[in-house]
Coordinates of C-alpha atoms in Angstrom, one line a residue:
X1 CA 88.7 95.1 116.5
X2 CA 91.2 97.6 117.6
X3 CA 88.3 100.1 117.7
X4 CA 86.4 97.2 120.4
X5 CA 89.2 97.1 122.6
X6 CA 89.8 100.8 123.1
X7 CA 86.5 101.5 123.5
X8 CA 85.9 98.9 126.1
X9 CA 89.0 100.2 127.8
X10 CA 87.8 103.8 127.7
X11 CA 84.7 102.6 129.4
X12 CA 86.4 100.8 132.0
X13 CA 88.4 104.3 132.4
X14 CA 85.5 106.4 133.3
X15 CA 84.1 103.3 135.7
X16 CA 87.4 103.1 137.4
X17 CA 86.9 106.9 138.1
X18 CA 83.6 106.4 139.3
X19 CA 83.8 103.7 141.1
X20 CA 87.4 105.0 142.9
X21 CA 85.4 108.1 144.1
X22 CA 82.5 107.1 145.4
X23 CA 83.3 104.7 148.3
X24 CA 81.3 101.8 147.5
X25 CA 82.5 98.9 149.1
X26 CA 84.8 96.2 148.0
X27 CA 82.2 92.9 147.2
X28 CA 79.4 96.0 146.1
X29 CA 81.8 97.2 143.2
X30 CA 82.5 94.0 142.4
X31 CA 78.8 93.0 141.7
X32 CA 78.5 95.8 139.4
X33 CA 81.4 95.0 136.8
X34 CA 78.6 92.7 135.1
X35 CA 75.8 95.5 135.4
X36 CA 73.9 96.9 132.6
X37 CA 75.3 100.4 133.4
X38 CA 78.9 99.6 131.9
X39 CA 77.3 98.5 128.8
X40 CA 75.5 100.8 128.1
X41 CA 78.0 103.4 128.8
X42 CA 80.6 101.7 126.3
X43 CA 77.5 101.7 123.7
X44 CA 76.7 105.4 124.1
X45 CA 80.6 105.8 124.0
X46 CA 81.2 104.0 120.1
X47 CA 78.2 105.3 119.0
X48 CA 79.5 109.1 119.8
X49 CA 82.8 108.1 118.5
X50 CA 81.5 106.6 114.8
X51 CA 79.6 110.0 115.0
X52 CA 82.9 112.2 115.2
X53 CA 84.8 110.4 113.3
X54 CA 82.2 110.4 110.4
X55 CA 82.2 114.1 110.9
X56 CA 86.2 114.6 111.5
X57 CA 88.1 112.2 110.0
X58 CA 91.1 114.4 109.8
X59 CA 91.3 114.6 113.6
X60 CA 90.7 111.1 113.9
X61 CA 94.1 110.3 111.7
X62 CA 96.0 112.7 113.7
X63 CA 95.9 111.0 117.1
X64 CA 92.5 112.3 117.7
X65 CA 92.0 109.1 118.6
X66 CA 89.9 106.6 121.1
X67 CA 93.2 105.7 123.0
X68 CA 93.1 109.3 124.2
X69 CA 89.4 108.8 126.1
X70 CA 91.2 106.3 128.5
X71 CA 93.7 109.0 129.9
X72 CA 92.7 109.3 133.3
X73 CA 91.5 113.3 132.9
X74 CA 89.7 112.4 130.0
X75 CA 88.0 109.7 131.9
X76 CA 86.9 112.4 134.5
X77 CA 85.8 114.5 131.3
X78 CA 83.3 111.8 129.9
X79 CA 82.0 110.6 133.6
X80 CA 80.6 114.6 133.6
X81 CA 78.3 113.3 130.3
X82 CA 76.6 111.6 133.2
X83 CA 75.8 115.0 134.8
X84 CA 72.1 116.5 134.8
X85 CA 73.5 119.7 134.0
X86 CA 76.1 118.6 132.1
X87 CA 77.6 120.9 129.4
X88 CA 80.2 119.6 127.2
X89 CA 83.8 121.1 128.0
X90 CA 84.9 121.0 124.5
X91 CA 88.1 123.5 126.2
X92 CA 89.6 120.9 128.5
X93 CA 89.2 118.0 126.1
X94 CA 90.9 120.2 123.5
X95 CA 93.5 121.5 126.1
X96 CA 94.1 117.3 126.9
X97 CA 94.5 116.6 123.1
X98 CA 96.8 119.2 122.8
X99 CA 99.1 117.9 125.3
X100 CA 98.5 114.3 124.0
X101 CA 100.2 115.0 120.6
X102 CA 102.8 116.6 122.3
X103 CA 102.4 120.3 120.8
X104 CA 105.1 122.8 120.7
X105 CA 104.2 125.3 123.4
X106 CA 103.8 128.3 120.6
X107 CA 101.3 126.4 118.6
X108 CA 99.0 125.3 121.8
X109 CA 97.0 127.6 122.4
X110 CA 95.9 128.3 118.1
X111 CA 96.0 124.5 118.1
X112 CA 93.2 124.4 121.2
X113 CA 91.2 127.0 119.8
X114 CA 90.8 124.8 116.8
X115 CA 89.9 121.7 118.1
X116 CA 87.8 123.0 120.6
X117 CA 84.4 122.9 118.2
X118 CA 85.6 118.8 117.6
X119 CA 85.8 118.2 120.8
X120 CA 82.4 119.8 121.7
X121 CA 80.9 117.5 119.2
X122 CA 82.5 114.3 120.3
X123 CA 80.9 115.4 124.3
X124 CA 77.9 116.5 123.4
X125 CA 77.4 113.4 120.9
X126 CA 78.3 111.4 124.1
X127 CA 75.9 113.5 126.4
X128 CA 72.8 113.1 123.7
X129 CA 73.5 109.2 123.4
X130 CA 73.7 108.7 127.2
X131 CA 70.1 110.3 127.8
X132 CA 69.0 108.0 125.0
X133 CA 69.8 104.9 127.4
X134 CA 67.5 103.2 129.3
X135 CA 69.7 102.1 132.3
X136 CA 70.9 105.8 132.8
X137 CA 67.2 107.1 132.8
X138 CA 67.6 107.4 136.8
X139 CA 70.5 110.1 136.9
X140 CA 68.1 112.4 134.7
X141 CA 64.9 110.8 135.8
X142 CA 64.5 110.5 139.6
X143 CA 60.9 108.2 139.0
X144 CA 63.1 105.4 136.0
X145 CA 65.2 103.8 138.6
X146 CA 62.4 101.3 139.7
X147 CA 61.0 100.2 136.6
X148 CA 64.7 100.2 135.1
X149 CA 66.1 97.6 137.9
X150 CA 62.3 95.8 137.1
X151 CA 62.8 95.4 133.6
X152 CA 66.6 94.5 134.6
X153 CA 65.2 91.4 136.7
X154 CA 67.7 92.1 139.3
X155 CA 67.7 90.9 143.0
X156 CA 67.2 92.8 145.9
X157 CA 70.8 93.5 146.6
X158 CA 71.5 93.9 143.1
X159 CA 69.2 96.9 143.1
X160 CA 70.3 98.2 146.3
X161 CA 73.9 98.2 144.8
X162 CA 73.1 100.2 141.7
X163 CA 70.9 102.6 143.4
X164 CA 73.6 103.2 145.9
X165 CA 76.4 103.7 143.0
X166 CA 73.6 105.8 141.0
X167 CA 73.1 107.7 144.0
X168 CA 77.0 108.3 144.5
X169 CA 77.4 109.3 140.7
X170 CA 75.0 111.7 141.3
X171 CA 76.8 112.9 144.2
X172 CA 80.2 113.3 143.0
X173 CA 78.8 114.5 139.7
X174 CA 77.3 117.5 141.5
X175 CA 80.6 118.5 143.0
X176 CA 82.6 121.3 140.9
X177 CA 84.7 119.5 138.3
X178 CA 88.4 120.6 138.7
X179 CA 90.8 121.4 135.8
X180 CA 92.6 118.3 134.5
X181 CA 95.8 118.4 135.2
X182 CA 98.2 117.2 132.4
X183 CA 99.6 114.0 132.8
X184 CA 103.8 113.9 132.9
X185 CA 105.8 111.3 131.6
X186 CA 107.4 108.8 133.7
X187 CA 105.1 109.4 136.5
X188 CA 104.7 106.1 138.5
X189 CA 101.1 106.0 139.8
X190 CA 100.5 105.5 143.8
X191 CA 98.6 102.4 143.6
X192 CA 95.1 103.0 144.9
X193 CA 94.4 106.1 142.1
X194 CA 93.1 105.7 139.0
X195 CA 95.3 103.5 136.4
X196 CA 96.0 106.1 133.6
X197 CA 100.3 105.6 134.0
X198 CA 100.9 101.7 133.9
X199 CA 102.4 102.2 137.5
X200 CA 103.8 98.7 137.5
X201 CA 106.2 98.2 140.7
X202 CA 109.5 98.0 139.1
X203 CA 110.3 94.5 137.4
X204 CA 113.3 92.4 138.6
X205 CA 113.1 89.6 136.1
X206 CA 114.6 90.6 132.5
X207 CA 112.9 92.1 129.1
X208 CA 111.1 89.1 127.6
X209 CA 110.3 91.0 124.3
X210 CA 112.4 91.1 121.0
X211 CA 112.7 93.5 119.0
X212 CA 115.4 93.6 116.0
X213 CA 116.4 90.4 115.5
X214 CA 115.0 87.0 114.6
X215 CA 112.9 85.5 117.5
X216 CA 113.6 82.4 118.5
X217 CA 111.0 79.5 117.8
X218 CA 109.7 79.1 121.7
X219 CA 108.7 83.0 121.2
X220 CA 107.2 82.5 117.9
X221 CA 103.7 83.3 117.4
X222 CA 101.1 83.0 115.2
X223 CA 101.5 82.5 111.5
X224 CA 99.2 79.3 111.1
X225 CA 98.2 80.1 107.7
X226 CA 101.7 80.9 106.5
X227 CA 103.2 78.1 108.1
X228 CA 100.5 75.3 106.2
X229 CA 101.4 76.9 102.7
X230 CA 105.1 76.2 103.2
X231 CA 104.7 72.6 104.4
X232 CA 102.1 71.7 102.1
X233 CA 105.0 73.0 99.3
X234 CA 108.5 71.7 101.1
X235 CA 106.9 68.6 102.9
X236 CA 104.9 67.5 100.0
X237 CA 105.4 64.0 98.5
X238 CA 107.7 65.8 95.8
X239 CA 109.9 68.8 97.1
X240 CA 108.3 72.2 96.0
X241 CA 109.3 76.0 96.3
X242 CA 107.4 79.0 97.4
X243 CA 108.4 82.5 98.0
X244 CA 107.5 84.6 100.7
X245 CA 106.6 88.6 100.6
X246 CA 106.6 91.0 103.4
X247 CA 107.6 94.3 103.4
X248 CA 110.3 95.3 105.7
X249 CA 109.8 94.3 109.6
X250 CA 107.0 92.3 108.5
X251 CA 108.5 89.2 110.5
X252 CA 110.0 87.3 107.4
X253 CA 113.4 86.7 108.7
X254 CA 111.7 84.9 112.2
X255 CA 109.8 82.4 110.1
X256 CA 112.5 81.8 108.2
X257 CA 114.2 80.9 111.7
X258 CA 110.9 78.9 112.8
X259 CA 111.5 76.8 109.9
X260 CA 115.0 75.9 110.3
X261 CA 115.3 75.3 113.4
X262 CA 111.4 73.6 113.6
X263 CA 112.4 71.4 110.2
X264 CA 110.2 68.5 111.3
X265 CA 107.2 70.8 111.8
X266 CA 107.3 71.1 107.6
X267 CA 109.1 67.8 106.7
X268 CA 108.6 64.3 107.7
X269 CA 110.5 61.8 109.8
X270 CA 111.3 59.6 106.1
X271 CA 111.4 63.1 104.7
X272 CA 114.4 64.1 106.4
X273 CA 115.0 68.0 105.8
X274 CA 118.7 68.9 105.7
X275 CA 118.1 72.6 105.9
X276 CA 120.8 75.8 104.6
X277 CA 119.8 79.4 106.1
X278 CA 121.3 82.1 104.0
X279 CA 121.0 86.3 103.3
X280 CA 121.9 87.7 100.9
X281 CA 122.1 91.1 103.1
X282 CA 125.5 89.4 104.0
X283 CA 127.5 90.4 101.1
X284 CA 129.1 86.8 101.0
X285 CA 126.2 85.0 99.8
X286 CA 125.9 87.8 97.2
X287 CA 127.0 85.8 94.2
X288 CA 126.3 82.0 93.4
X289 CA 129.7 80.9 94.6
X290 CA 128.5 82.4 97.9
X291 CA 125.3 80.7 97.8
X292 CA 126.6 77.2 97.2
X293 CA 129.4 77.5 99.7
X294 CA 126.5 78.1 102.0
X295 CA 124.5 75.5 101.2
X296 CA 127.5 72.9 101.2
X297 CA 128.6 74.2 105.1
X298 CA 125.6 73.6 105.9
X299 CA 125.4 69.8 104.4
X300 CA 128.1 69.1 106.1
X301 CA 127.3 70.5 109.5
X302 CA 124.3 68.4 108.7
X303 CA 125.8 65.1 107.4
X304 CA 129.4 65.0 108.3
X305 CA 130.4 64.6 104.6
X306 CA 130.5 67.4 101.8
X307 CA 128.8 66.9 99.3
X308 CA 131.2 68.8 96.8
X309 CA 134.5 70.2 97.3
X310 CA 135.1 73.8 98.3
X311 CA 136.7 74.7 94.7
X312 CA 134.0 73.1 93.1
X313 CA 131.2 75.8 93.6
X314 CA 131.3 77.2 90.4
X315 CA 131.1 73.5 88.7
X316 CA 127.2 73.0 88.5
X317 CA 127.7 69.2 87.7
X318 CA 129.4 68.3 91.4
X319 CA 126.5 70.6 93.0
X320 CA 123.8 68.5 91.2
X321 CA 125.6 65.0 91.8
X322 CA 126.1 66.1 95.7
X323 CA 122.7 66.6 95.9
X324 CA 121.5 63.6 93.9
X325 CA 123.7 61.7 96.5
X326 CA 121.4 63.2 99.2
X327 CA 118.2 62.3 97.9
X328 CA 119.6 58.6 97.4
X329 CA 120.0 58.5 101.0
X330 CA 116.4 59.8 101.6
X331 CA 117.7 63.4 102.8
X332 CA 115.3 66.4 101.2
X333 CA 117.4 69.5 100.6
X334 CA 115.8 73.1 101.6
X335 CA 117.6 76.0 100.8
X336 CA 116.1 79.0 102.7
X337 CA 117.0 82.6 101.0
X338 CA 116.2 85.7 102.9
X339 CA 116.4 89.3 101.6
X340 CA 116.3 87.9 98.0
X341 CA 115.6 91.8 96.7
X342 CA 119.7 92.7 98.1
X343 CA 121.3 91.1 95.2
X344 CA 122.8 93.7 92.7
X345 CA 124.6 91.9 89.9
X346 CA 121.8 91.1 87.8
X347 CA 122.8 89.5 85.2
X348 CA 124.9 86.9 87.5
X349 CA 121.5 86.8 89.5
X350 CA 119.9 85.9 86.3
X351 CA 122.5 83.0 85.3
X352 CA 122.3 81.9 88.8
X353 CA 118.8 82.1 88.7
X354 CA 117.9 80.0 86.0
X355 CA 120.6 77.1 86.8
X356 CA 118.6 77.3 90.1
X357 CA 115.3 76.6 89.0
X358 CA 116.7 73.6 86.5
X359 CA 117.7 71.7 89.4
X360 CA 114.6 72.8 91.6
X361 CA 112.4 71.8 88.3
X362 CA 114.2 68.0 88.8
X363 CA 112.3 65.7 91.4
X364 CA 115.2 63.3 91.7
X365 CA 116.9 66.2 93.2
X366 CA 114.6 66.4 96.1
X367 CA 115.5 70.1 96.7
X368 CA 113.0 73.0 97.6
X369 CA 113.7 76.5 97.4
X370 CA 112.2 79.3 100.1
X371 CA 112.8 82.7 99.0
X372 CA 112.0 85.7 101.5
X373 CA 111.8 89.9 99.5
X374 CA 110.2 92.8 100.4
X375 CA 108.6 92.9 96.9
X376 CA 107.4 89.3 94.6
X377 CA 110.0 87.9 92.9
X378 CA 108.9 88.5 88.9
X379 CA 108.8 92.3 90.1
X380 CA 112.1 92.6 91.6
X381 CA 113.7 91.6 88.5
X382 CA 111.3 93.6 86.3
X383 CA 113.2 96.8 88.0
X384 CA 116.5 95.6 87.1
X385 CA 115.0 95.2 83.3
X386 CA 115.4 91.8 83.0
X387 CA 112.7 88.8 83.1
X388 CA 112.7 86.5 86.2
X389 CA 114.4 83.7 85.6
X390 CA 112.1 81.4 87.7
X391 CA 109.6 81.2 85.6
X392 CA 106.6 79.3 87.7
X393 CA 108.6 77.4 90.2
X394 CA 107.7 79.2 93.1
X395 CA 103.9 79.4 94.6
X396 CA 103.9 82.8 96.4
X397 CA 102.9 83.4 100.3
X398 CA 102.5 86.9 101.6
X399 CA 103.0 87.5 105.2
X400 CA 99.6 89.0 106.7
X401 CA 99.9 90.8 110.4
X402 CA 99.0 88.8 113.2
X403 CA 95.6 88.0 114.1
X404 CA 94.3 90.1 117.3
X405 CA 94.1 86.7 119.5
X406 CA 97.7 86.0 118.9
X407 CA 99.2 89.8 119.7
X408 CA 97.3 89.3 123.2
X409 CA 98.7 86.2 123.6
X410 CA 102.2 87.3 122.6
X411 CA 101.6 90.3 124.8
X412 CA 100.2 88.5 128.2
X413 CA 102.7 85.6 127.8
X414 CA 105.2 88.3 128.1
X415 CA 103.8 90.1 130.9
X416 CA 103.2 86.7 132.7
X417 CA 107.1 86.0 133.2
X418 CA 106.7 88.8 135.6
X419 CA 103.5 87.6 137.1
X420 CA 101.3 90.3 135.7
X421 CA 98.9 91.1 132.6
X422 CA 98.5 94.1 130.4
X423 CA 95.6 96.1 131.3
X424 CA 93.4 96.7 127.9
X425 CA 94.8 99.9 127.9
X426 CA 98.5 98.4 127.3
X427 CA 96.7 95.8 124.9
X428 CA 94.9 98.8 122.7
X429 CA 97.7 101.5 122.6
X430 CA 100.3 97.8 121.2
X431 CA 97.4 97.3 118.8
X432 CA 97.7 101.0 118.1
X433 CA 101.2 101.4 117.5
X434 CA 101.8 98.0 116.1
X435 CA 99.1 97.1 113.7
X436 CA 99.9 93.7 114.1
X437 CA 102.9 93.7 111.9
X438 CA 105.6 91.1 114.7
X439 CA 108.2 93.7 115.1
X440 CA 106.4 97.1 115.5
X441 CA 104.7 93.8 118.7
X442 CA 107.5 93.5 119.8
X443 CA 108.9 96.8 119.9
X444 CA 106.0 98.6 121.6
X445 CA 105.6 95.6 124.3
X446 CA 108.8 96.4 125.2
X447 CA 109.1 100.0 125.5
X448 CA 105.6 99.1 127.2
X449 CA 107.7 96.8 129.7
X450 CA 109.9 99.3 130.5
X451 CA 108.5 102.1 130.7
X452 CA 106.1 103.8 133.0
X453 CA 103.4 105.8 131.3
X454 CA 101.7 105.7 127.7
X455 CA 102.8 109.0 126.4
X456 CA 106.6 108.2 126.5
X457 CA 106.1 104.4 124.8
X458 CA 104.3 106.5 122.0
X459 CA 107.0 109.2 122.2
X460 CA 109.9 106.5 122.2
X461 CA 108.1 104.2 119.6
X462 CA 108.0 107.1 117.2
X463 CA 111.3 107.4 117.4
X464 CA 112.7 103.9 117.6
X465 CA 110.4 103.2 114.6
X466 CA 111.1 106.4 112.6
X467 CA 114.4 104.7 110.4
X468 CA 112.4 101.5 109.7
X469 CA 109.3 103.8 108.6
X470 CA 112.2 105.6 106.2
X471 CA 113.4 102.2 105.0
X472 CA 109.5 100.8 104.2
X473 CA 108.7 104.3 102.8
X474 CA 111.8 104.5 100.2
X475 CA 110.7 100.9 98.6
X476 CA 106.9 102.1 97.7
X477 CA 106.2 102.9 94.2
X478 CA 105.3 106.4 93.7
X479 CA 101.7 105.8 93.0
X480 CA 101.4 103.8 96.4
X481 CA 103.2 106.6 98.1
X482 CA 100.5 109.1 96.8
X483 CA 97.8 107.1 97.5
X484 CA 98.7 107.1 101.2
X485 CA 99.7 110.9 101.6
X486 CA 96.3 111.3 100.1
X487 CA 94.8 108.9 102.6
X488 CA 96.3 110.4 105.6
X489 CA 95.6 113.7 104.4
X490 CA 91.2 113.0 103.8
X491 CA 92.3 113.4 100.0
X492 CA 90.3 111.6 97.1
X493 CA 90.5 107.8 97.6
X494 CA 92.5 105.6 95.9
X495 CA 91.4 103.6 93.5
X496 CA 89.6 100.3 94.7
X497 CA 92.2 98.4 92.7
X498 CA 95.4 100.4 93.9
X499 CA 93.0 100.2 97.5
X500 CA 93.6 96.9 97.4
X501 CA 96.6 96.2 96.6
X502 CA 97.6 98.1 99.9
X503 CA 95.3 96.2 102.0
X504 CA 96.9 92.7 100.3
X505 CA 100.2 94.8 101.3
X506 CA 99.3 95.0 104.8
X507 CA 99.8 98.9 104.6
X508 CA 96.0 99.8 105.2
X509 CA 93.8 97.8 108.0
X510 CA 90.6 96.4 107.2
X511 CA 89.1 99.4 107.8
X512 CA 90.8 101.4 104.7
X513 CA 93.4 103.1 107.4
X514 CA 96.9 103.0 107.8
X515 CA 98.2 100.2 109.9
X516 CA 99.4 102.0 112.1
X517 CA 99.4 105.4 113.7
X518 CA 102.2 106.4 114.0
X519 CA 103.1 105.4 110.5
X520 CA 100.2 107.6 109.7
X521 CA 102.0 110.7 111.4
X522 CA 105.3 109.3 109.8
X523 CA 103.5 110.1 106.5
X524 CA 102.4 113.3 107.3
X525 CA 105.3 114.8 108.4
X526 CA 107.1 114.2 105.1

């Protein structure tokens, strides 16, 4: 998918060039964004790319990557496929790559020289699937263009408009192709030139994106599959538990949000959820006194009556009668536990733990458990050496990255509180960065929002990302941490078991990658 979109974007890169420079008229281009000539050009362009990236992998991992073809010198590069004469400038596509990974100066010119041969295969790949297209026979065949707009079945002033805009690509193709400039950060474009900065006029309405803390339920998106699992477990006719996995940043903390402050959504009206929101990453809630004081503030912001006495917390008798009480009154305790993995006296935990599930395990109760860790329960406890004291209480939920339709929709519905969209070059490079894990979203929409070119989001989203990339790499298990060195490296292959596992973890995408790239150069730089 991510592949699709930049791709299509690329395409619409080099046609925006074209179409910029030659001086066709307004309604003219217009008819020609549903010609044949685009698709084919975006065909010829993803089959060249599976081509190189079959034959350089390596380079494809290390930024070498399709979001680089829709730089706007890079777009003038693949328009010269479209030349007669053309011979590939393997050179200024490797100069252009060089600059997009940001290079040190000393290593630039040994870094060019290496890539060079890549880049010559990825044009002349290009060059040798353009000529194999039917609708471009006319720029290398001066007798195809008739039978071409014939077999198209196109009207008269459809064919008059393509021959026109074949005509000017030939035209403009002929003329001597300048050097590409290098393209500077926080450049604003002059509207009128090709889009390869965003170039937005400045925005006077404020940052709609969040990124660091829980987003609130009206900016909540997607999880539709996560959100059915809980209800069918806390809403069902008798209360239920379920735990939740998701590595770090994986948007745990937001559902939990969603569901206490969306209660209904999971509960029914005769149902009626009193909910408790705890963390144990707060160091109060880090013992069961903690816990239940939590959970009986939160009754009693709920109900206007405690169900137990503060100095009763420790007594598990007035916790179980309090909450019997509720249940008689048809209330349905939920008890919502995030970062589970932070407690650290384990054999507390475990005592807790198991007085816990008694009164989870007793319908009369009406109480349901939602637990939130970076790692399943049984395991978490496995590395303290003790067995989990849950037993099968909980079902268990992991989170999954958003699907594409819903990062677009979080991304446009952000852009549209300033009365703009995201061109499908903002759209890929989010979907680049992000992987459709919520908060790396969230954090590249809005270093996308504010500011002005590509090259400094991905320079500033390295960054910003870097300590929550540290975090998410410290809690991997040595074997998953090898098996991910090895896969950003072109090493063997994990295992298809261990493979897996990391797909199920949301660390590889579906195509066997790392979700994201710059996790990817995270990795490598270690």
């Amino acid at each position: 998918m991510i592949t699709e979109v930049v791709i299509a974007a690329a395409t619409e890169a080099v046609f925006g060039y074209l179409l910029s420079e030659s001086g066709l008229a307004t309604q003219i281009r217009q008819r020609l964004q549903p010609d044949p000539l685009k698709a084919a050009f975006k065909q010829a362009l993803t089959d060249a790319f599976h081509q190189f990236a079959q034959t350089h992998p390596d380079l494809v991992a290390s930024l070498f990557d399709e979001h680089l073809l829709t730089q706007p010198a890079v777009a003038k590069l693949l328009a010269q496929s479209l030349r007669r004469d053309n011979a590939p400038d393997g050179a200024a596509l490797a100069a252009l790559y060089v600059e997009h990974v940001g290079s040190r100066p000393e290593r630039r010119a040994t870094l060019q020289a290496a890539i060079e041969p890549a880049a010559d295969d990825l044009l002349t790949a290009l060059r040798d699937e353009l000529r194999t297209k039917a609708e471009f026979q006319a720029l290398f065949d001066s007798q195809a263009f008739d039978q071409m707009a014939k077999d198209a079945g196109k009207t008269a002033i459809e064919v008059a408009a393509m021959r026109q805009f074949l005509e000017q690509i030939v035209a403009l193709l002929a003329q001597p192709s300048p050097t590409p400039e290098p393209t500077q950060p926080n450049q604003p474009v002059v509207p009128g030139t090709t889009p390869g900065l965003i170039g937005r006029a400045p925005r006077d309405k404020p940052n709609p994106f969040i990124a660091g803390i829980a987003v609130p339920p009206e900016r909540f998106y997607g999880r539709a599959h996560e959100r059915q699992a809980i209800r069918s477990r806390i809403g069902a006719v008798t209360a239920q538990s379920i735990s939740l996995v998701g590595h770090f940043r994986s948007g745990k903390s937001s559902l939990l949000e969603y569901i206490d402050q969306r209660i209904t959504e999971f509960c029914s009206a005769p149902q009626s959820g009193v909910v408790a929101r705890i963390s144990l990453a707060d160091s109060r809630h880090r013992s069961a006194q903690g816990i239940n004081e939590g959970l009986r503030r939160a009754i009693l912001k709920a109900t206007g009556e405690a169900p137990w006495q503060q100095d009763e917390n420790n007594d598990t008798y007035a916790l179980e009668d309090g909450l019997e009480r509720l249940a008689r009154q048809g209330r349905r305790t939920i008890l919502l536990i995030d970062e589970f993995q932070a407690f650290d006296d384990k054999e507390k935990f475990y005592e807790w733990g198991r007085n816990w599930r008694s009164q989870a395990e007793k319908p009369r109760l009406a109480l349901a458990l939602v637990v939130a860790s970076h790692r399943p329960i049984p395991e978490i406890y496995k590395e303290r050496l003790v067995d989990s004291p849950f037993g099968n209480l909980f079902t268990q939920e992991r989170l999954h990255p958003l699907e594409p339709h819903e990062c677009l929709r979080l991304l446009r519905d952000g852009f549209a509180t300033n009365n703009e969209q995201p061109s499908a070059a903002d759209e890929a490079l989010v979907a680049e960065l992000a992987g459709g894990w919520p908060f790396y979203i969230q954090l590249a929409a809005s270093l996308l929002w504010e500011l002005n070119d590509h090259a400094a989001v991905r320079r500033e989203f390295a960054c910003q990302a870097r300590p929550h990339f540290e975090r998410l790499w410290k809690y991997l298990h040595p074997t998953e941490q090898a098996a991910l060195r090895a896969i950003v490296s072109g090493g063997s292959a994990p295992g298809t078991a261990l493979q897996t596992e990391l797909a199920e973890q949301c660390l590889l995408s579906e195509d066997g990658q790392i979700f994201s790239r710059v996790f990817a150069e995270f990795i490598r730089g270690l």
